[in-house]
PDB file of C-alpha atoms in Angstrom:
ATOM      1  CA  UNK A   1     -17.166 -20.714  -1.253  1.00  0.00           C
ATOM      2  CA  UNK A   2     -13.761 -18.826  -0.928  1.00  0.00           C
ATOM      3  CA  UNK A   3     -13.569 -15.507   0.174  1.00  0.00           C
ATOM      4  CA  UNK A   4     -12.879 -12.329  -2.775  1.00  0.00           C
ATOM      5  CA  UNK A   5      -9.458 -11.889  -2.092  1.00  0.00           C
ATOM      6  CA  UNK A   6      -9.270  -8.414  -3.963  1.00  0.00           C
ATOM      7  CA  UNK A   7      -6.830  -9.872  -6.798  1.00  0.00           C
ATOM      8  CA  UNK A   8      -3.024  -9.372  -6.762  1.00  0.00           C
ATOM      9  CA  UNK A   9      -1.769  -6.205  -4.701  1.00  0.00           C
ATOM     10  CA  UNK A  10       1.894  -6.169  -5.426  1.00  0.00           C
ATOM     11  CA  UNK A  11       2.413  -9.220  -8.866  1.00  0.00           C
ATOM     12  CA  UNK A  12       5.213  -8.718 -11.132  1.00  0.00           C
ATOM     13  CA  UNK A  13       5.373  -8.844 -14.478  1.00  0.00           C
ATOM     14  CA  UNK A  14       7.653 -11.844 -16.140  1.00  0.00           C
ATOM     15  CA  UNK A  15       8.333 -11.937 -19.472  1.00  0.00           C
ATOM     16  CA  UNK A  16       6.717 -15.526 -21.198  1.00  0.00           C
ATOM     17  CA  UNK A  17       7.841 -15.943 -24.831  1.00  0.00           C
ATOM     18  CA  UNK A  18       6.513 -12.922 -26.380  1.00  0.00           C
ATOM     19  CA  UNK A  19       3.669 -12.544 -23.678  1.00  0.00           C
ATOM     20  CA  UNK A  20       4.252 -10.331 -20.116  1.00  0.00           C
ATOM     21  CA  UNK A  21       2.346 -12.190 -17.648  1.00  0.00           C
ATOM     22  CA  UNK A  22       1.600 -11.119 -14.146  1.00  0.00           C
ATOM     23  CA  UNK A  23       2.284 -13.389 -11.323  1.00  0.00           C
ATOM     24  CA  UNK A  24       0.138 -13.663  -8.356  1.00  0.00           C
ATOM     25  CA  UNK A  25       2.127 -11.886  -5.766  1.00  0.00           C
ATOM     26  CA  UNK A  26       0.010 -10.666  -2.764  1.00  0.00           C
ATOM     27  CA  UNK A  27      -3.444 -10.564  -2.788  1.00  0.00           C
ATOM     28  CA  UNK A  28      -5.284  -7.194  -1.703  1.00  0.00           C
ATOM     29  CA  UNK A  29      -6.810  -9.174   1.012  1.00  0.00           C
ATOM     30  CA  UNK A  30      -3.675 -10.083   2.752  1.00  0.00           C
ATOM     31  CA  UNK A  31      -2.109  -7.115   1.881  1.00  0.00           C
ATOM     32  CA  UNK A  32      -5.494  -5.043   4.229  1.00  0.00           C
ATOM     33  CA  UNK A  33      -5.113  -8.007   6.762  1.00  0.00           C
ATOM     34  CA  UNK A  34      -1.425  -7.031   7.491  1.00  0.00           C
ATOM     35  CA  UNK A  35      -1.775  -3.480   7.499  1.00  0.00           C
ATOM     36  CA  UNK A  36      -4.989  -3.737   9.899  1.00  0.00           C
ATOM     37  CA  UNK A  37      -2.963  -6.509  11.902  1.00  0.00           C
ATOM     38  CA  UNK A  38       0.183  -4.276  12.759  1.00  0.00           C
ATOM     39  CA  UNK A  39      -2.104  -1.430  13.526  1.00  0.00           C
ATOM     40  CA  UNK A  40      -3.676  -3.775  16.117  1.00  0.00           C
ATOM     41  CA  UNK A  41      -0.390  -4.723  17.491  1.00  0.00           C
ATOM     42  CA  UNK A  42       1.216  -1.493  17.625  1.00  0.00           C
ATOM     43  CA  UNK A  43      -2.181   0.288  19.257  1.00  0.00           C
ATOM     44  CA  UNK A  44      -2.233  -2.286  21.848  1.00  0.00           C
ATOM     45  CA  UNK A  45       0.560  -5.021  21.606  1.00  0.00           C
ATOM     46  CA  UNK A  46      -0.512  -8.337  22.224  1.00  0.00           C
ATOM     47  CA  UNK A  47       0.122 -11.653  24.022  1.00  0.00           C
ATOM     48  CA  UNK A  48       0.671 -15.114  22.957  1.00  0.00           C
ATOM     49  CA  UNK A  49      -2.705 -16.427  23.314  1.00  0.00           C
ATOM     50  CA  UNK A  50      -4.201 -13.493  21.393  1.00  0.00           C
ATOM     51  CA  UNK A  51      -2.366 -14.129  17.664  1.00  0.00           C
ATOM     52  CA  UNK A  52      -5.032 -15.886  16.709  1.00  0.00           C
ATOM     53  CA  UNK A  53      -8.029 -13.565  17.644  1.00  0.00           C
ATOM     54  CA  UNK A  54      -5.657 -10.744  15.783  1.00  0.00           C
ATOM     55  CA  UNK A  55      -5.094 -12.409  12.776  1.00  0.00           C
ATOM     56  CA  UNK A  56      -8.685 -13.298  12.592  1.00  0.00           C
ATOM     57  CA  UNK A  57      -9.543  -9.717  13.257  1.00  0.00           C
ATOM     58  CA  UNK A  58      -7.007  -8.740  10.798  1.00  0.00           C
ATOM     59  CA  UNK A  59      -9.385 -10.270   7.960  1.00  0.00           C
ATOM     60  CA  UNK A  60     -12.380  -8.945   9.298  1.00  0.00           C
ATOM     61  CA  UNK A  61     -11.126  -5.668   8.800  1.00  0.00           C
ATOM     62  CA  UNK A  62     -10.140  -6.709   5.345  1.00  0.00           C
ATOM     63  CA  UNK A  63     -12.878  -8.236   3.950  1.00  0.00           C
ATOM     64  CA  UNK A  64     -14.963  -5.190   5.417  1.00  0.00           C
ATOM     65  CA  UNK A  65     -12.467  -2.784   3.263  1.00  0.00           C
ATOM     66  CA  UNK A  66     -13.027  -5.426   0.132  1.00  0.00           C
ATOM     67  CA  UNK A  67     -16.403  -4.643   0.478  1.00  0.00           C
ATOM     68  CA  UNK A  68     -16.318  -1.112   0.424  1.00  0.00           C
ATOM     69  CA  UNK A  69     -14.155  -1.225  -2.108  1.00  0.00           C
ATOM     70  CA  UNK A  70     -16.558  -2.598  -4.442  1.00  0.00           C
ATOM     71  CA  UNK A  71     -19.083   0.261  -3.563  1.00  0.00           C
ATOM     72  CA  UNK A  72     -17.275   2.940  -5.342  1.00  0.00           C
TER      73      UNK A  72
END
């Protein structure tokens, strides 16, 4: 089961034939795990052997926006 990943945050539109499409670009997930993961960084910095706990941390904090984002 994959995870909601919000849809595109930042896609452009490209011109097909006669037909804009929108290309994936960013999805709103990673786009929430980035912005959660540099305010984790630049709260408390981090070492080495903590990137992974961050990043991981970094989607929790995501998916837990996603989700309220649904409520409204």
């Amino acid at each position: 089961m994959s995870k909601d990943n919000g849809g595109p945050a930042f896609g452009e539109f490209q011109q097909v034939g006669d037909v804009a499409m929108r290309d994936g670009g960013l999805s709103i997930r990673d786009y929430f795990a980035a912005k959660a993961m540099q305010g984790m960084i630049a709260a408390v910095g981090y070492h080495r052997d903590e990137v992974d706990f961050i990043a991981e941390s970094a989607y929790d904090c995501a998916d837990a926006m996603l989700k309220e984002r649904c409520k409204s």
